[in-house]
PDB file of C-alpha atoms in Angstrom:
ATOM      1  CA  MET A 541     -23.134  27.083   4.865  1.00  0.00           C
ATOM      2  CA  SER A 542     -19.638  27.067   6.565  1.00  0.00           C
ATOM      3  CA  ILE A 543     -16.385  27.465   4.254  1.00  0.00           C
ATOM      4  CA  PRO A 544     -13.796  24.634   4.709  1.00  0.00           C
ATOM      5  CA  THR A 545     -10.778  26.016   6.394  1.00  0.00           C
ATOM      6  CA  GLU A 546      -7.246  24.479   5.923  1.00  0.00           C
ATOM      7  CA  THR A 547      -6.046  22.289   8.615  1.00  0.00           C
ATOM      8  CA  PRO A 548      -3.701  24.015  10.837  1.00  0.00           C
ATOM      9  CA  THR A 549       0.157  22.983  10.868  1.00  0.00           C
ATOM     10  CA  ALA A 550       0.036  22.190  14.625  1.00  0.00           C
ATOM     11  CA  ASP A 551      -2.751  19.721  14.342  1.00  0.00           C
ATOM     12  CA  ARG A 552      -1.040  17.793  11.441  1.00  0.00           C
ATOM     13  CA  LEU A 553       2.160  17.627  13.351  1.00  0.00           C
ATOM     14  CA  ALA A 554       0.191  16.541  16.474  1.00  0.00           C
ATOM     15  CA  ALA A 555      -1.477  13.779  14.081  1.00  0.00           C
ATOM     16  CA  ALA A 556       2.082  12.853  12.894  1.00  0.00           C
ATOM     17  CA  ASP A 557       3.165  12.700  16.508  1.00  0.00           C
ATOM     18  CA  ARG A 558       0.411  10.515  17.428  1.00  0.00           C
ATOM     19  CA  LEU A 559       1.138   7.742  14.914  1.00  0.00           C
ATOM     20  CA  ALA A 560       4.671   7.765  15.122  1.00  0.00           C
ATOM     21  CA  ALA A 561       4.229   7.035  18.876  1.00  0.00           C
ATOM     22  CA  ALA A 562       2.249   4.314  18.221  1.00  0.00           C
ATOM     23  CA  ALA A 563       4.487   2.913  15.622  1.00  0.00           C
ATOM     24  CA  SER A 564       7.582   3.175  17.784  1.00  0.00           C
ATOM     25  CA  SER A 565       5.795   1.532  20.821  1.00  0.00           C
ATOM     26  CA  GLY A 566       3.641  -0.958  19.337  1.00  0.00           C
ATOM     27  CA  THR A 567       0.610   0.348  21.063  1.00  0.00           C
ATOM     28  CA  PRO A 568      -2.269   1.483  18.686  1.00  0.00           C
ATOM     29  CA  CYS A 569      -3.432   5.141  19.013  1.00  0.00           C
ATOM     30  CA  ASP A 570      -6.799   6.941  18.670  1.00  0.00           C
ATOM     31  CA  PRO A 571      -7.889   7.772  15.198  1.00  0.00           C
ATOM     32  CA  VAL A 572      -6.166  11.215  13.860  1.00  0.00           C
ATOM     33  CA  ARG A 573      -9.458  12.387  12.193  1.00  0.00           C
ATOM     34  CA  ASP A 574     -10.149  14.569  15.468  1.00  0.00           C
ATOM     35  CA  LEU A 575      -7.134  16.669  14.133  1.00  0.00           C
ATOM     36  CA  ILE A 576      -7.358  16.522  10.476  1.00  0.00           C
ATOM     37  CA  GLY A 577     -10.834  15.731   9.427  1.00  0.00           C
ATOM     38  CA  ALA A 578     -12.233  12.340   8.129  1.00  0.00           C
ATOM     39  CA  GLN A 579     -11.975  13.292   4.332  1.00  0.00           C
ATOM     40  CA  ASP A 580      -9.159  15.944   4.092  1.00  0.00           C
ATOM     41  CA  LEU A 581      -6.866  14.225   1.674  1.00  0.00           C
ATOM     42  CA  ASP A 582      -4.496  17.087   1.643  1.00  0.00           C
ATOM     43  CA  ALA A 583      -4.218  17.356   5.231  1.00  0.00           C
ATOM     44  CA  ALA A 584      -3.604  13.587   5.351  1.00  0.00           C
ATOM     45  CA  TYR A 585      -1.005  13.399   2.688  1.00  0.00           C
ATOM     46  CA  ALA A 586       0.828  16.052   4.569  1.00  0.00           C
ATOM     47  CA  VAL A 587       0.863  13.886   7.591  1.00  0.00           C
ATOM     48  CA  GLN A 588       2.159  10.994   5.826  1.00  0.00           C
ATOM     49  CA  SER A 589       4.826  13.267   4.178  1.00  0.00           C
ATOM     50  CA  GLU A 590       5.847  14.418   7.580  1.00  0.00           C
ATOM     51  CA  LEU A 591       6.274  10.772   8.858  1.00  0.00           C
ATOM     52  CA  THR A 592       7.964   9.966   5.647  1.00  0.00           C
ATOM     53  CA  GLU A 593      10.526  12.748   6.142  1.00  0.00           C
ATOM     54  CA  ARG A 594      11.030  11.665   9.740  1.00  0.00           C
ATOM     55  CA  ARG A 595      11.820   8.308   8.547  1.00  0.00           C
ATOM     56  CA  LEU A 596      14.416   9.567   5.866  1.00  0.00           C
ATOM     57  CA  ALA A 597      16.136  11.594   8.370  1.00  0.00           C
ATOM     58  CA  ALA A 598      16.810   8.735  10.591  1.00  0.00           C
ATOM     59  CA  GLY A 599      18.411   6.883   7.559  1.00  0.00           C
ATOM     60  CA  ALA A 600      15.621   5.162   5.811  1.00  0.00           C
ATOM     61  CA  ARG A 601      15.323   5.169   1.971  1.00  0.00           C
ATOM     62  CA  ILE A 602      12.182   5.081  -0.455  1.00  0.00           C
ATOM     63  CA  VAL A 603      12.135   2.318  -2.294  1.00  0.00           C
ATOM     64  CA  GLY A 604       8.624   2.249  -3.836  1.00  0.00           C
ATOM     65  CA  ARG A 605       4.951   3.284  -3.554  1.00  0.00           C
ATOM     66  CA  LYS A 606       1.790   1.362  -2.800  1.00  0.00           C
ATOM     67  CA  ILE A 607      -1.761   1.683  -3.955  1.00  0.00           C
ATOM     68  CA  GLY A 608      -4.676   1.216  -1.607  1.00  0.00           C
ATOM     69  CA  LEU A 609      -8.432   1.186  -2.159  1.00  0.00           C
ATOM     70  CA  THR A 610      -8.361  -0.185  -5.472  1.00  0.00           C
ATOM     71  CA  ALA A 611     -11.450  -2.187  -4.912  1.00  0.00           C
ATOM     72  CA  GLN A 612     -14.903  -0.729  -5.769  1.00  0.00           C
ATOM     73  CA  ALA A 613     -16.402  -2.354  -2.674  1.00  0.00           C
ATOM     74  CA  VAL A 614     -13.588  -0.789  -0.320  1.00  0.00           C
ATOM     75  CA  GLN A 615     -14.046   2.737  -2.063  1.00  0.00           C
ATOM     76  CA  GLN A 616     -17.675   2.591  -1.344  1.00  0.00           C
ATOM     77  CA  GLN A 617     -16.835   1.835   2.231  1.00  0.00           C
ATOM     78  CA  PHE A 618     -14.918   5.057   2.803  1.00  0.00           C
ATOM     79  CA  GLY A 619     -17.385   7.210   0.416  1.00  0.00           C
ATOM     80  CA  VAL A 620     -14.610   7.750  -2.046  1.00  0.00           C
ATOM     81  CA  HIS A 621     -14.228   7.252  -5.922  1.00  0.00           C
ATOM     82  CA  GLN A 622     -10.458   6.784  -6.076  1.00  0.00           C
ATOM     83  CA  PRO A 623      -7.700   5.188  -4.648  1.00  0.00           C
ATOM     84  CA  ASP A 624      -4.978   6.445  -2.089  1.00  0.00           C
ATOM     85  CA  PHE A 625      -1.162   5.654  -1.809  1.00  0.00           C
ATOM     86  CA  GLY A 626       1.822   5.304   0.591  1.00  0.00           C
ATOM     87  CA  VAL A 627       5.404   4.980   0.435  1.00  0.00           C
ATOM     88  CA  LEU A 628       7.663   1.839   0.595  1.00  0.00           C
ATOM     89  CA  LEU A 629      10.623   2.159   2.766  1.00  0.00           C
ATOM     90  CA  ASP A 630      13.776  -0.068   2.363  1.00  0.00           C
ATOM     91  CA  ASP A 631      13.040  -1.788   5.915  1.00  0.00           C
ATOM     92  CA  MET A 632       9.623  -2.948   4.745  1.00  0.00           C
ATOM     93  CA  VAL A 633      10.488  -5.010   1.847  1.00  0.00           C
ATOM     94  CA  HIS A 634      11.541  -8.859   2.221  1.00  0.00           C
ATOM     95  CA  SER A 635      12.115 -11.688  -0.230  1.00  0.00           C
ATOM     96  CA  ASP A 636      10.210 -14.807  -1.085  1.00  0.00           C
ATOM     97  CA  SER A 637       9.532 -17.036   2.208  1.00  0.00           C
ATOM     98  CA  ALA A 638      10.579 -14.377   4.515  1.00  0.00           C
ATOM     99  CA  VAL A 639      10.029 -15.308   8.319  1.00  0.00           C
ATOM    100  CA  LEU A 640       8.408 -12.218  10.105  1.00  0.00           C
ATOM    101  CA  PRO A 641       8.037 -11.541  13.639  1.00  0.00           C
ATOM    102  CA  LEU A 642       4.249 -10.867  14.880  1.00  0.00           C
ATOM    103  CA  GLY A 643       5.499  -8.561  17.262  1.00  0.00           C
ATOM    104  CA  ALA A 644       6.703  -6.236  14.516  1.00  0.00           C
ATOM    105  CA  PHE A 645       3.011  -5.335  13.466  1.00  0.00           C
ATOM    106  CA  ILE A 646       0.049  -4.408  15.365  1.00  0.00           C
ATOM    107  CA  ALA A 647      -3.257  -5.835  13.650  1.00  0.00           C
ATOM    108  CA  PRO A 648      -1.593  -7.325  10.522  1.00  0.00           C
ATOM    109  CA  ARG A 649      -3.568  -8.529   7.595  1.00  0.00           C
ATOM    110  CA  VAL A 650      -2.164 -10.151   4.071  1.00  0.00           C
ATOM    111  CA  GLU A 651      -3.386  -9.580   0.769  1.00  0.00           C
ATOM    112  CA  GLY A 652      -1.782 -10.995  -2.768  1.00  0.00           C
ATOM    113  CA  GLU A 653      -0.791  -8.441  -5.142  1.00  0.00           C
ATOM    114  CA  ILE A 654       1.440  -7.739  -8.351  1.00  0.00           C
ATOM    115  CA  ALA A 655       4.586  -5.823  -7.976  1.00  0.00           C
ATOM    116  CA  PHE A 656       5.505  -3.429 -10.859  1.00  0.00           C
ATOM    117  CA  VAL A 657       9.518  -2.725 -11.192  1.00  0.00           C
ATOM    118  CA  LEU A 658      10.166   0.423 -12.933  1.00  0.00           C
ATOM    119  CA  GLY A 659      12.898   0.858 -15.608  1.00  0.00           C
ATOM    120  CA  ALA A 660      12.172   4.381 -16.376  1.00  0.00           C
ATOM    121  CA  ASP A 661      10.696   7.377 -14.631  1.00  0.00           C
ATOM    122  CA  LEU A 662       7.055   8.527 -14.884  1.00  0.00           C
ATOM    123  CA  GLU A 663       7.044  12.152 -14.471  1.00  0.00           C
ATOM    124  CA  ASP A 664       3.937  13.220 -16.471  1.00  0.00           C
ATOM    125  CA  PRO A 665       0.518  13.928 -14.640  1.00  0.00           C
ATOM    126  CA  ARG A 666      -1.139  12.558 -17.798  1.00  0.00           C
ATOM    127  CA  THR A 667       0.796   9.290 -18.014  1.00  0.00           C
ATOM    128  CA  THR A 668      -0.924   6.849 -19.928  1.00  0.00           C
ATOM    129  CA  VAL A 669      -1.357   3.022 -20.203  1.00  0.00           C
ATOM    130  CA  VAL A 670       1.296   2.990 -22.892  1.00  0.00           C
ATOM    131  CA  ASP A 671       3.747   4.858 -20.829  1.00  0.00           C
ATOM    132  CA  VAL A 672       3.303   2.478 -17.766  1.00  0.00           C
ATOM    133  CA  LEU A 673       3.675  -0.541 -19.745  1.00  0.00           C
ATOM    134  CA  ARG A 674       6.966   0.921 -21.441  1.00  0.00           C
ATOM    135  CA  ALA A 675       8.385   1.840 -18.220  1.00  0.00           C
ATOM    136  CA  THR A 676       7.672  -1.484 -16.359  1.00  0.00           C
ATOM    137  CA  GLU A 677      11.044  -3.449 -16.352  1.00  0.00           C
ATOM    138  CA  TYR A 678       9.358  -6.582 -14.802  1.00  0.00           C
ATOM    139  CA  LEU A 679       6.614  -7.784 -12.555  1.00  0.00           C
ATOM    140  CA  LEU A 680       6.772  -9.805  -9.373  1.00  0.00           C
ATOM    141  CA  PRO A 681       4.116 -11.543  -7.331  1.00  0.00           C
ATOM    142  CA  ALA A 682       3.940  -9.984  -4.008  1.00  0.00           C
ATOM    143  CA  ILE A 683       2.215 -10.188  -0.480  1.00  0.00           C
ATOM    144  CA  GLU A 684       1.259  -7.006   1.247  1.00  0.00           C
ATOM    145  CA  VAL A 685       1.120  -6.932   4.864  1.00  0.00           C
ATOM    146  CA  VAL A 686      -1.202  -4.237   5.799  1.00  0.00           C
ATOM    147  CA  ASP A 687      -1.235  -2.815   9.287  1.00  0.00           C
ATOM    148  CA  SER A 688      -2.935   0.022  11.141  1.00  0.00           C
ATOM    149  CA  ARG A 689      -1.164   2.122  14.054  1.00  0.00           C
ATOM    150  CA  ILE A 690      -4.865   2.906  14.612  1.00  0.00           C
ATOM    151  CA  ARG A 691      -6.706   0.990  17.244  1.00  0.00           C
ATOM    152  CA  ASP A 692      -9.106  -1.668  15.951  1.00  0.00           C
ATOM    153  CA  TRP A 693      -8.722  -0.673  12.542  1.00  0.00           C
ATOM    154  CA  ASP A 694     -11.206   2.527  13.231  1.00  0.00           C
ATOM    155  CA  ILE A 695     -10.167   4.118  10.448  1.00  0.00           C
ATOM    156  CA  SER A 696     -11.714   7.019   8.174  1.00  0.00           C
ATOM    157  CA  LEU A 697     -10.115   7.876   4.897  1.00  0.00           C
ATOM    158  CA  ALA A 698      -8.013  10.473   6.135  1.00  0.00           C
ATOM    159  CA  ASP A 699      -6.961   8.163   8.862  1.00  0.00           C
ATOM    160  CA  THR A 700      -5.662   5.636   6.823  1.00  0.00           C
ATOM    161  CA  VAL A 701      -4.035   8.126   4.174  1.00  0.00           C
ATOM    162  CA  ALA A 702      -2.011   9.628   7.134  1.00  0.00           C
ATOM    163  CA  ASP A 703      -0.889   6.173   8.434  1.00  0.00           C
ATOM    164  CA  ASN A 704       1.087   5.715   5.135  1.00  0.00           C
ATOM    165  CA  ALA A 705      -2.104   3.867   3.683  1.00  0.00           C
ATOM    166  CA  SER A 706      -2.072   1.538   6.212  1.00  0.00           C
ATOM    167  CA  SER A 707       1.218  -0.061   5.011  1.00  0.00           C
ATOM    168  CA  GLY A 708       3.324  -2.717   7.092  1.00  0.00           C
ATOM    169  CA  ALA A 709       5.446  -4.654   5.029  1.00  0.00           C
ATOM    170  CA  VAL A 710       5.782  -6.389   1.625  1.00  0.00           C
ATOM    171  CA  VAL A 711       7.253  -9.870   0.414  1.00  0.00           C
ATOM    172  CA  LEU A 712       8.376  -9.966  -3.028  1.00  0.00           C
ATOM    173  CA  GLY A 713       8.976 -13.016  -5.272  1.00  0.00           C
ATOM    174  CA  THR A 714      12.338 -13.640  -6.616  1.00  0.00           C
ATOM    175  CA  ALA A 715      11.623 -14.692 -10.235  1.00  0.00           C
ATOM    176  CA  ALA A 716      10.926 -11.520 -12.623  1.00  0.00           C
ATOM    177  CA  TYR A 717       8.185 -11.683 -15.224  1.00  0.00           C
ATOM    178  CA  ASP A 718       8.015  -9.664 -18.429  1.00  0.00           C
ATOM    179  CA  PRO A 719       4.596  -8.033 -18.759  1.00  0.00           C
ATOM    180  CA  VAL A 720       4.819  -8.348 -22.700  1.00  0.00           C
ATOM    181  CA  GLY A 721       1.679 -10.224 -23.579  1.00  0.00           C
ATOM    182  CA  LEU A 722       0.194 -10.945 -20.150  1.00  0.00           C
ATOM    183  CA  ASP A 723      -3.107  -9.805 -19.718  1.00  0.00           C
ATOM    184  CA  LEU A 724      -3.270  -8.473 -16.344  1.00  0.00           C
ATOM    185  CA  THR A 725      -7.143  -8.360 -16.284  1.00  0.00           C
ATOM    186  CA  GLU A 726      -7.317 -11.940 -16.409  1.00  0.00           C
ATOM    187  CA  VAL A 727      -4.777 -13.299 -13.995  1.00  0.00           C
ATOM    188  CA  ALA A 728      -6.253 -15.072 -11.231  1.00  0.00           C
ATOM    189  CA  MET A 729      -4.766 -14.940  -7.677  1.00  0.00           C
ATOM    190  CA  THR A 730      -5.015 -17.632  -4.861  1.00  0.00           C
ATOM    191  CA  LEU A 731      -3.949 -16.679  -1.128  1.00  0.00           C
ATOM    192  CA  GLU A 732      -3.662 -19.761   1.036  1.00  0.00           C
ATOM    193  CA  HIS A 733      -2.887 -20.225   4.630  1.00  0.00           C
ATOM    194  CA  ALA A 734      -1.812 -23.547   6.006  1.00  0.00           C
ATOM    195  CA  GLY A 735      -2.348 -24.823   2.564  1.00  0.00           C
ATOM    196  CA  GLU A 736      -6.192 -23.924   2.311  1.00  0.00           C
ATOM    197  CA  PRO A 737      -7.040 -21.162   0.078  1.00  0.00           C
ATOM    198  CA  VAL A 738      -8.675 -18.162   1.854  1.00  0.00           C
ATOM    199  CA  SER A 739      -8.727 -15.214  -0.615  1.00  0.00           C
ATOM    200  CA  THR A 740      -9.354 -15.442  -4.304  1.00  0.00           C
ATOM    201  CA  GLY A 741      -9.521 -12.618  -7.066  1.00  0.00           C
ATOM    202  CA  THR A 742      -8.328 -11.553 -10.596  1.00  0.00           C
ATOM    203  CA  GLY A 743      -6.606  -8.574 -11.994  1.00  0.00           C
ATOM    204  CA  ALA A 744     -10.010  -7.172 -12.915  1.00  0.00           C
ATOM    205  CA  ALA A 745     -10.642  -6.459  -9.299  1.00  0.00           C
ATOM    206  CA  CYS A 746      -7.910  -4.081  -9.201  1.00  0.00           C
ATOM    207  CA  LEU A 747      -9.380  -0.882 -10.838  1.00  0.00           C
ATOM    208  CA  GLY A 748     -10.210  -3.196 -13.776  1.00  0.00           C
ATOM    209  CA  SER A 749      -6.600  -3.897 -14.413  1.00  0.00           C
ATOM    210  CA  PRO A 750      -3.457  -3.441 -12.074  1.00  0.00           C
ATOM    211  CA  VAL A 751      -2.143  -1.463 -15.049  1.00  0.00           C
ATOM    212  CA  ASN A 752      -4.778   1.152 -14.442  1.00  0.00           C
ATOM    213  CA  ALA A 753      -4.101   1.572 -10.886  1.00  0.00           C
ATOM    214  CA  VAL A 754      -0.213   2.350 -11.811  1.00  0.00           C
ATOM    215  CA  VAL A 755      -1.672   4.909 -14.197  1.00  0.00           C
ATOM    216  CA  TRP A 756      -3.681   6.455 -11.397  1.00  0.00           C
ATOM    217  CA  LEU A 757      -0.622   6.523  -9.246  1.00  0.00           C
ATOM    218  CA  ALA A 758       2.001   7.723 -11.572  1.00  0.00           C
ATOM    219  CA  ARG A 759      -0.486  10.774 -12.329  1.00  0.00           C
ATOM    220  CA  GLU A 760      -1.310  11.583  -8.655  1.00  0.00           C
ATOM    221  CA  CYS A 761       2.109  11.362  -7.492  1.00  0.00           C
ATOM    222  CA  ALA A 762       3.516  13.584 -10.449  1.00  0.00           C
ATOM    223  CA  ALA A 763       0.813  16.204  -9.553  1.00  0.00           C
ATOM    224  CA  ARG A 764       1.750  16.203  -5.903  1.00  0.00           C
ATOM    225  CA  GLY A 765       5.481  16.732  -7.044  1.00  0.00           C
ATOM    226  CA  ARG A 766       7.139  13.315  -5.900  1.00  0.00           C
ATOM    227  CA  PRO A 767       6.649  11.421  -9.333  1.00  0.00           C
ATOM    228  CA  LEU A 768       7.618   7.872  -9.802  1.00  0.00           C
ATOM    229  CA  THR A 769      11.035   7.147 -10.686  1.00  0.00           C
ATOM    230  CA  ALA A 770      13.172   4.232 -12.408  1.00  0.00           C
ATOM    231  CA  GLY A 771      13.922   1.426  -9.638  1.00  0.00           C
ATOM    232  CA  GLU A 772      11.099   1.903  -7.728  1.00  0.00           C
ATOM    233  CA  VAL A 773       8.840  -1.081  -6.690  1.00  0.00           C
ATOM    234  CA  ILE A 774       4.897  -0.354  -7.203  1.00  0.00           C
ATOM    235  CA  LEU A 775       2.301  -2.403  -5.363  1.00  0.00           C
ATOM    236  CA  SER A 776      -0.531  -1.896  -7.550  1.00  0.00           C
ATOM    237  CA  GLY A 777      -3.457  -3.095  -5.195  1.00  0.00           C
ATOM    238  CA  ALA A 778      -5.150  -6.045  -3.690  1.00  0.00           C
ATOM    239  CA  LEU A 779      -6.426  -8.791  -6.288  1.00  0.00           C
ATOM    240  CA  GLY A 780      -8.639 -10.157  -3.612  1.00  0.00           C
ATOM    241  CA  PRO A 781      -9.926  -9.770  -0.117  1.00  0.00           C
ATOM    242  CA  MET A 782      -7.410  -8.848   2.665  1.00  0.00           C
ATOM    243  CA  VAL A 783      -7.016 -11.849   5.364  1.00  0.00           C
ATOM    244  CA  PRO A 784      -6.457 -11.153   8.986  1.00  0.00           C
ATOM    245  CA  VAL A 785      -3.167 -12.714  10.583  1.00  0.00           C
ATOM    246  CA  ASP A 786      -4.476 -14.218  13.588  1.00  0.00           C
ATOM    247  CA  GLY A 787      -1.386 -16.048  14.750  1.00  0.00           C
ATOM    248  CA  PRO A 788       1.901 -18.106  13.582  1.00  0.00           C
ATOM    249  CA  GLY A 789       1.494 -19.579  10.157  1.00  0.00           C
ATOM    250  CA  HIS A 790       2.226 -19.747   6.689  1.00  0.00           C
ATOM    251  CA  HIS A 791       0.796 -17.609   3.785  1.00  0.00           C
ATOM    252  CA  ARG A 792       1.428 -18.438   0.167  1.00  0.00           C
ATOM    253  CA  VAL A 793       0.205 -16.501  -2.921  1.00  0.00           C
ATOM    254  CA  ASP A 794      -0.114 -17.983  -6.429  1.00  0.00           C
ATOM    255  CA  ILE A 795      -0.681 -15.662  -9.329  1.00  0.00           C
ATOM    256  CA  SER A 796      -1.353 -17.151 -12.591  1.00  0.00           C
ATOM    257  CA  GLY A 797       1.433 -16.435 -15.365  1.00  0.00           C
ATOM    258  CA  LEU A 798       3.429 -14.702 -12.502  1.00  0.00           C
ATOM    259  CA  GLY A 799       4.713 -17.717  -9.958  1.00  0.00           C
ATOM    260  CA  HIS A 800       3.976 -17.700  -6.531  1.00  0.00           C
ATOM    261  CA  VAL A 801       5.571 -16.028  -3.042  1.00  0.00           C
ATOM    262  CA  ALA A 802       5.073 -16.799   0.504  1.00  0.00           C
ATOM    263  CA  VAL A 803       5.672 -15.594   4.011  1.00  0.00           C
ATOM    264  CA  HIS A 804       5.766 -17.381   7.393  1.00  0.00           C
ATOM    265  CA  PHE A 805       4.679 -15.281  10.707  1.00  0.00           C
ATOM    266  CA  GLU A 806       6.166 -16.322  13.913  1.00  0.00           C
ATOM    267  CA  GLU A 807       5.636 -15.515  17.290  1.00  0.00           C
ATOM    268  CA  THR A 808       8.049 -13.395  19.200  1.00  0.00           C
ATOM    269  CA  ALA A 809       8.833 -13.306  22.992  1.00  0.00           C
TER     270      ALA A 809
END
């Protein structure tokens, strides 16, 4: 039996270079699992951190985090028993009814989510549900635009983690909602395209409750040395199946008790 070895730093940097080139050119790249392995989470998060540091050095600002792989079916697809996460940068965030150019993405898909806006830090790796609810200043309905720099979405767990959890953009509602008294397990989500429902789900589809997802994220980020801080926007995970964006058009998400949010994609020259 062979003993696993740590992915060499040179391979991690090569993986970051490959993904960065795809992002800047708009031309998808090969998977990076040939460099870091298909299941090496530590190597994958190291690549993600390298890419984030490059963006920060170029002037970007971290405004939040996103949680992925919250649905049991998707976890089974990747052979994992926990979610993953990525970083939200300021140029990824848009407001309700935003018009986004399709040319800004490679292979976009959309999903309806609940965004938590924190009013306090969550620094404890033993964060609880109570801690998350106390720290949450308000909630917003959200549309996440997921995207992959990797050709044809041919991704393993390490590929998607390294690629910032396959994040693209987020569109946030502009009316804030108090989480007090709202059962996020029971909220119902409908995602429409051109006025027709194309995805539905409930809060229970997101690790049993979006609150559970944020608890997991807070613990994981604290353990990895980058705890969640006041003011951050946390995308808690999809409430229903993601939907491919096949061309220009209008998408709208309605979440019971949390209002609605919309995005319009337009063709670019």
